[in-house]
XYZ file of C-alpha atoms in Angstrom:
395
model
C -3.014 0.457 -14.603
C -4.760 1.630 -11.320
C -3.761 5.112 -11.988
C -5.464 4.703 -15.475
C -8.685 2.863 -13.270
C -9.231 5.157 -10.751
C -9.162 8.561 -13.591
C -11.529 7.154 -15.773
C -13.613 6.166 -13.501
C -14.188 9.110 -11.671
C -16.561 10.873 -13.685
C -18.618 7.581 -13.300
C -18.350 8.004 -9.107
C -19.632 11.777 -9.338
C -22.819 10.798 -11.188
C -23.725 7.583 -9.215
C -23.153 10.069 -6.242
C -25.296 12.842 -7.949
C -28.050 10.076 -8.458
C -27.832 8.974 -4.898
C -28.981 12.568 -3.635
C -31.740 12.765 -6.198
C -33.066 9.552 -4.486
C -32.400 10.208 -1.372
C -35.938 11.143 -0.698
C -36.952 7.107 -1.687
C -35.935 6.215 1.666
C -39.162 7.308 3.073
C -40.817 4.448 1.038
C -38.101 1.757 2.997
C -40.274 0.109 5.591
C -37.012 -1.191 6.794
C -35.842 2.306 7.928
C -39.619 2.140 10.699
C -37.810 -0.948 12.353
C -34.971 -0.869 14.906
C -32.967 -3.551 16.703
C -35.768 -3.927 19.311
C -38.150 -4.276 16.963
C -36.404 -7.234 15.333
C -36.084 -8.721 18.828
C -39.664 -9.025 19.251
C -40.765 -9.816 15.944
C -38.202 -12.777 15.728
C -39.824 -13.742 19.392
C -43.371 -13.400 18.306
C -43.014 -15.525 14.978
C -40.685 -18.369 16.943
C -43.324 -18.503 19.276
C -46.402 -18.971 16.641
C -44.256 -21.524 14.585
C -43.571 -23.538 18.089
C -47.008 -23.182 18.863
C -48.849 -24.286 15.731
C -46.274 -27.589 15.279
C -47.042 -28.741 19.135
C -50.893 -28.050 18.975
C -50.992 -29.526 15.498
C -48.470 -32.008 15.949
C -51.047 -33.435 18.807
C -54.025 -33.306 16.819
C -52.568 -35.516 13.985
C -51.906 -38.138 16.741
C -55.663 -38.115 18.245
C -56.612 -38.433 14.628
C -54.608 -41.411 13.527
C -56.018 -43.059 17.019
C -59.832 -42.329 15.965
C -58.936 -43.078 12.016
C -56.505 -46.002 12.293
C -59.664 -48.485 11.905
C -61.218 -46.868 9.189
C -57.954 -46.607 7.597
C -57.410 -50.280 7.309
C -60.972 -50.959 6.824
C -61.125 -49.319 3.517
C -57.535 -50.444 2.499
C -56.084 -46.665 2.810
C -52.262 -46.513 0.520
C -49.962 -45.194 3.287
C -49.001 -42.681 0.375
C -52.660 -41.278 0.227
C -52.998 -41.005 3.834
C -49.730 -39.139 4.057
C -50.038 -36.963 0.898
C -53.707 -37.060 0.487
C -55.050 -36.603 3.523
C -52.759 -35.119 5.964
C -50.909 -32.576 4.155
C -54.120 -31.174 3.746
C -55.090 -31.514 7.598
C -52.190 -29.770 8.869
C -52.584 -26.156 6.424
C -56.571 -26.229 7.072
C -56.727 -26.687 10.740
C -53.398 -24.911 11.046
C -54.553 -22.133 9.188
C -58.593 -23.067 10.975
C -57.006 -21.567 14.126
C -54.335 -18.722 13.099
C -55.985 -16.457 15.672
C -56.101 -18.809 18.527
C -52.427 -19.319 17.642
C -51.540 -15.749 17.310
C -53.112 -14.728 20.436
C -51.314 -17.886 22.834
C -48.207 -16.804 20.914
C -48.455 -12.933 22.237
C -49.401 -14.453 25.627
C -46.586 -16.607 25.735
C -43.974 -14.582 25.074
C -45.080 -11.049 26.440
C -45.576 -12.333 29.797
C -41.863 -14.044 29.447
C -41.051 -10.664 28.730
C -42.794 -8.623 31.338
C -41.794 -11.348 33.477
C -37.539 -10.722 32.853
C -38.724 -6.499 33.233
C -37.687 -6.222 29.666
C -40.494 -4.560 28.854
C -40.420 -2.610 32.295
C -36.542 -1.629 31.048
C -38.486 -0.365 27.105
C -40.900 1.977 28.455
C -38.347 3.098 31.170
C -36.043 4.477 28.272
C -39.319 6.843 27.105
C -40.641 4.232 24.751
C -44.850 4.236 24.962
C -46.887 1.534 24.402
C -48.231 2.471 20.870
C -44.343 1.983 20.041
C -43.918 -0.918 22.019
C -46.992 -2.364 19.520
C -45.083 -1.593 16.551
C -43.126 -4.735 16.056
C -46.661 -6.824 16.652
C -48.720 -5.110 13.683
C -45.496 -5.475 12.170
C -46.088 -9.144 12.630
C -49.835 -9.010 12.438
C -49.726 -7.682 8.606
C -47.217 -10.658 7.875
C -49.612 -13.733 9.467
C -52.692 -11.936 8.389
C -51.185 -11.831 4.624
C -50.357 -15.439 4.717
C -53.713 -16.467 6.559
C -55.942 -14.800 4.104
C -53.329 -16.050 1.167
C -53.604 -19.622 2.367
C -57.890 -19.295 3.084
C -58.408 -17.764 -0.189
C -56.605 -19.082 -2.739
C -54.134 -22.350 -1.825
C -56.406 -24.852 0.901
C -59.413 -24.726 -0.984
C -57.291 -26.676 -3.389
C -56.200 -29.036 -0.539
C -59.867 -29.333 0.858
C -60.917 -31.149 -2.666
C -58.118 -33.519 -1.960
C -58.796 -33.965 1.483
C -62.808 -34.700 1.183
C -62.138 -37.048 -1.771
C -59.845 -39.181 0.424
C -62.441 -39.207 3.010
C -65.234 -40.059 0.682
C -63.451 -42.846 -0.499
C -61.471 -44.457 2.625
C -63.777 -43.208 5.905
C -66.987 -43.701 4.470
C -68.165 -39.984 4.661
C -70.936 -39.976 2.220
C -70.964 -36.904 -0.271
C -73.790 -35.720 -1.920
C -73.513 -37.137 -5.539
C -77.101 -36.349 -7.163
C -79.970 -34.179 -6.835
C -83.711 -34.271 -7.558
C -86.399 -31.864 -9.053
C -83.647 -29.001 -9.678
C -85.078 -25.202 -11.378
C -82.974 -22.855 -11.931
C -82.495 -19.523 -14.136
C -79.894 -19.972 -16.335
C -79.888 -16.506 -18.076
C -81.995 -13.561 -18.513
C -85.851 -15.062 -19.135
C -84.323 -18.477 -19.287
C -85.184 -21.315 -17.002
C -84.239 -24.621 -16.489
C -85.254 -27.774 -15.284
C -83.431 -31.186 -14.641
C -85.600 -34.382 -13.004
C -82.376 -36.195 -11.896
C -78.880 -35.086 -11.962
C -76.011 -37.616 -11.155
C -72.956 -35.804 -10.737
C -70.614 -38.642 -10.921
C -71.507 -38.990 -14.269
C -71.653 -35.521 -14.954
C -75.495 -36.498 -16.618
C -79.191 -35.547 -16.055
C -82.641 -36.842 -17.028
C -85.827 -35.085 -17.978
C -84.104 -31.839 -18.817
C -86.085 -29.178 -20.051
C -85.173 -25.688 -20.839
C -87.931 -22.362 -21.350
C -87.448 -19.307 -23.023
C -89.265 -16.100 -22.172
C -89.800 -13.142 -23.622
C -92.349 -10.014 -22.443
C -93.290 -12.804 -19.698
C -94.468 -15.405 -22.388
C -93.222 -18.301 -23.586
C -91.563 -18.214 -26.878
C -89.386 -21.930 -26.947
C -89.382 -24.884 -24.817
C -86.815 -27.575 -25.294
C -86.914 -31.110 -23.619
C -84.223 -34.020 -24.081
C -84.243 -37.478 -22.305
C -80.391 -36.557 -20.984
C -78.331 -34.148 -20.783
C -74.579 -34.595 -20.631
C -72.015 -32.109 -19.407
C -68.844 -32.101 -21.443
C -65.661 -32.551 -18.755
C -62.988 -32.079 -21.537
C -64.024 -29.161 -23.793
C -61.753 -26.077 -23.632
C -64.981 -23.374 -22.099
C -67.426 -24.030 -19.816
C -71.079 -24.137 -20.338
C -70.914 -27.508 -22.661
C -73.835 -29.855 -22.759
C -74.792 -32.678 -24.722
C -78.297 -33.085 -25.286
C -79.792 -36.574 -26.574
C -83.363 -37.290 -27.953
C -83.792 -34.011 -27.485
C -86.987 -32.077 -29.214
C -87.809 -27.778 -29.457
C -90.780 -26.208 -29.499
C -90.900 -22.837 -30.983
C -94.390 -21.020 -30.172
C -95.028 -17.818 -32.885
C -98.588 -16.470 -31.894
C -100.881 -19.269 -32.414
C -98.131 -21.252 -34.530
C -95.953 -23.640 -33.458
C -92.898 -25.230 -35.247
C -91.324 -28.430 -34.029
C -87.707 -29.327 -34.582
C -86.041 -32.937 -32.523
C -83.198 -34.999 -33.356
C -80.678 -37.731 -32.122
C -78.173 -35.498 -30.500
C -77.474 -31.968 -30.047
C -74.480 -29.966 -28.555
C -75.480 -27.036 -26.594
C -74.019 -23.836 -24.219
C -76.102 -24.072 -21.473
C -74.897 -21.412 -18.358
C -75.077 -23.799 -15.649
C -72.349 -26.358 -14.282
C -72.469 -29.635 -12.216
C -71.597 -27.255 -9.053
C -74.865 -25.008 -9.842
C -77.506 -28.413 -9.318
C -75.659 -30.403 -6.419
C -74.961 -28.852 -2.903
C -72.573 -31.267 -0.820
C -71.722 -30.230 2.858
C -68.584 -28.105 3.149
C -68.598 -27.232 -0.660
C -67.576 -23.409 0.195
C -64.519 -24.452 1.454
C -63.759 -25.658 -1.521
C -63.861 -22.633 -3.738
C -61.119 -20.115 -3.476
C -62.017 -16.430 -2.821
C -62.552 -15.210 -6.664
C -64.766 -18.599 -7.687
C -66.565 -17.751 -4.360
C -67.182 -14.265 -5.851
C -68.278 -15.551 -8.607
C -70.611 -17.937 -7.574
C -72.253 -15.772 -5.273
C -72.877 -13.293 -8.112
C -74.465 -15.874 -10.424
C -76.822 -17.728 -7.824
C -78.501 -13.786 -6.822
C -78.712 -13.422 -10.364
C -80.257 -16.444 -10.761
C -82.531 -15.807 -7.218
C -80.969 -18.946 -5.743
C -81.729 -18.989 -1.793
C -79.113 -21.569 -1.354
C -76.149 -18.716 -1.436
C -75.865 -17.604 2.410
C -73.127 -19.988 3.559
C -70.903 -18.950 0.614
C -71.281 -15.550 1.167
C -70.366 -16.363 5.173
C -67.619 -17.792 3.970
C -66.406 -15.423 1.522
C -67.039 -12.545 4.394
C -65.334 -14.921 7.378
C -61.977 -15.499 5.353
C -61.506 -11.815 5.274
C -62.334 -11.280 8.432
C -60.117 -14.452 10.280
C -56.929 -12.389 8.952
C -58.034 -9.075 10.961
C -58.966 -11.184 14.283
C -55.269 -11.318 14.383
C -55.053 -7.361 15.233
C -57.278 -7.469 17.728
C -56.286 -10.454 19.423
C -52.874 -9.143 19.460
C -53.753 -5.946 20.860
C -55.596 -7.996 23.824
C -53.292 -10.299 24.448
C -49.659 -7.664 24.871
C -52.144 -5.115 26.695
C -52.741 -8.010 29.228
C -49.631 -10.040 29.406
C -47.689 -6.897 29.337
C -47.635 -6.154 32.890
C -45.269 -8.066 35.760
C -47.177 -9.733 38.084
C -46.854 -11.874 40.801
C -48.066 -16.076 39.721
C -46.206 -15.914 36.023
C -47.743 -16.347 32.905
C -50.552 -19.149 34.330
C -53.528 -16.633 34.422
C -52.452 -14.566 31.395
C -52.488 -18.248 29.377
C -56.008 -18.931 30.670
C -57.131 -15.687 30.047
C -56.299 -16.224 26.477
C -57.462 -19.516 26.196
C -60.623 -18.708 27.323
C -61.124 -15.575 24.933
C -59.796 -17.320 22.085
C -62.155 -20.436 22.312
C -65.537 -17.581 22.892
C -63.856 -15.898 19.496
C -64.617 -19.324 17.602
C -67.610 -19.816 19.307
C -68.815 -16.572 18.574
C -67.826 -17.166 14.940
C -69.909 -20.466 15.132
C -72.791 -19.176 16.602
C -73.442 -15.876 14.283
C -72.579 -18.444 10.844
C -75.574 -20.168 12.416
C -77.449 -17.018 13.278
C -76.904 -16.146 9.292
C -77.521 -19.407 7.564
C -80.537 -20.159 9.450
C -82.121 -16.793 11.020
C -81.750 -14.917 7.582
C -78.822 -12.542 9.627
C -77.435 -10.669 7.108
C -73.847 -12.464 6.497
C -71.381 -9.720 5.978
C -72.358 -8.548 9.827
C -72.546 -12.207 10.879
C -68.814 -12.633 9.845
C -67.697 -9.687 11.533
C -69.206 -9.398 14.770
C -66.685 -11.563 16.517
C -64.215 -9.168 14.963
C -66.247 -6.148 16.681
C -67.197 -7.247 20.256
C -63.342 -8.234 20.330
C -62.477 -4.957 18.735
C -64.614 -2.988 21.609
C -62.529 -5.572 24.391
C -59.360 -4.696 22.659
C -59.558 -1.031 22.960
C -60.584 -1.119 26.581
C -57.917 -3.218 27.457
C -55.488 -0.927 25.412
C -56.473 1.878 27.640
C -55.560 0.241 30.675
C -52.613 -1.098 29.699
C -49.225 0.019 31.149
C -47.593 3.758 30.256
């Protein structure tokens, strides 16, 4: 029987062998076959260290919190399961994910200078290895936590943020911007409209008014007493106009047409009339897109902080290149008082990288900076420190 096996199944070993050199040149596309045992080393050092390093920082923030939010907590009657569910699975992804490069770059600190400190690094570049190669296994890294950061930013904790600011609205008394006054907008090409007073908990407006232009004169002008968005039809754009009236204007003739009730596609939502604080966050990365696209068209001024926050979520992920590159070139030496100063060092570069990201979001949203550069000048002062510091660091 084995004899029988192995005869017939020879001509099956020759061609799976045949294939195997035809596609031998696919192992060029591998990225396994770029990393080596000492690669592996540090890249399982460098994402132990982040991990440990996110749960103790994060770990202590959630206990300052419950001490400063215990009172409101049972002031408002908060269900253990919302605070736990609710509220702080969402804290610990945002702010986690908040300060990925502050993480990152303690993490490179931390472990480099353990490194540098045991000559382990001293015994790498002693076998021929250069810097650039010792770098490897941290872009290696980088590419993973940058992936995930911008992953997390852009399309899963804006979900989490909704969750998170309801729960506040309802059981710490932070007051949310539910209603707006006097709102004009352009809701399509020659098409304006106007809304006295819009309650967005009821999805409703009053005094709504809608004009129609063509060649820069008014050709239809519709009014209603409300206007009522429709939360449960299948498209968007869904209003329900009641008492509503239309005036059509032909030359010097006008033709009148009202009713009870009307159903309409309007191109404006709830979020297009109310602005509440932090309401960027809450969009992911496409919907931000969006947005952005249809408040120029519409010549809305009210767009800069989503565009700053479209431009900063991209830009967060690459901080954690730079940072890296900083933080090995300077930890990466042995010297003489441990890893105390190299810590500091990093501390105090990571906290002017968030300030710096503070600051030029302000610049943008209030000094009319322009907010693709506002995003990303943290990224290149850093960028201009990184590659200085590269050049000095050890051969």
């Amino acid at each position: 029987m084995l004899k029988w096996t192995a005869r017939h199944t020879q001509g099956l070993q020759k061609v799976l062998r045949w294939i195997g050199r035809k596609l031998a040149f696919l192992k060029i596309f591998n990225p396994f076959r770029y990393i080596k045992r000492i690669d592996w080393y540090i890249i399982k050092k460098f994402i132990g260290t982040y991990i440990f390093s996110i749960l103790l920082i994060i770990s202590i923030s959630i206990v300052f919190d419950v001490n400063e939010n215990l009172a409101k907590f049972s002031q408002y009657h908060a269900p253990l399961e919302a605070i736990v569910f609710d509220y702080y699975a969402n804290f610990v992804p945002y702010f986690a994910n908040l300060f990925s490069a502050l993480f990152v770059f303690i993490s490179v600190i931390f472990f480099t200078s353990k490194l540098a400190g045991n000559s382990e690094i001293i015994a790498m570049l002693a076998t021929g290895m250069s810097f650039k190669r010792l770098l490897r296994p941290y872009m290696i890294t980088c590419v993973l936590l940058a992936g995930l950061s911008y992953y997390l930013s852009a399309y899963v904790i804006p979900h989490g943020t909704v969750i998170r600011q309801n729960f506040e609205t309802m059981y710490k008394n932070k007051h949310k911007n539910t209603s707006a006054e006097n709102v004009q907008l352009q809701v399509g090409r020659g098409v304006i409209a106007y809304i006295q007073h819009y309650d967005n908990t009821m999805k409703k407006g009053y005094g709504f008014c809608l004009d129609k232009f063509e060649n820069k004169k008014l050709v239809s002008h519709l009014t209603a007493m409300e206007v009522q968005y429709d939360t449960i039809s299948d498209s968007k754009y869904h209003w329900k106009l009641t008492n509503w009236k239309i005036r059509r204007l032909k030359g010097l003739r006008e033709h009148i047409t009202s009713g009870a009730e009307k159903d309409s596609v309007i191109m404006m939502e709830p979020t297009d009339l109310v602005y509440s604080k932090g309401q960027q966050e809450t969009f992911t990365s496409p919907e931000l897109k969006d947005y952005i696209s249809k408040q120029i068209d519409r010549g809305s001024g009210n767009v800069v902080q989503y565009q700053v926050e479209y431009h900063k979520r991209i830009a967060s992920s690459f901080a954690s290149f730079i940072l890296t590159i900083i933080g090995a070139s300077l930890s990466s030496r042995k010297r003489k008082g441990g890893m105390g100063m190299y810590l500091g060092i990093g501390l105090a570069l990571s906290f002017t990288y968030i300030m710096m990201q503070t600051v030029s979001a302000t610049f943008a949203i209030n000094a009319y900076f322009p907010p693709m550069l506002a995003a990303w000048i943290p990224n290149i002062v850093f960028a201009v420190i990184a590659f200085v510091c590269y050049r000095h660091a050890p051969s």
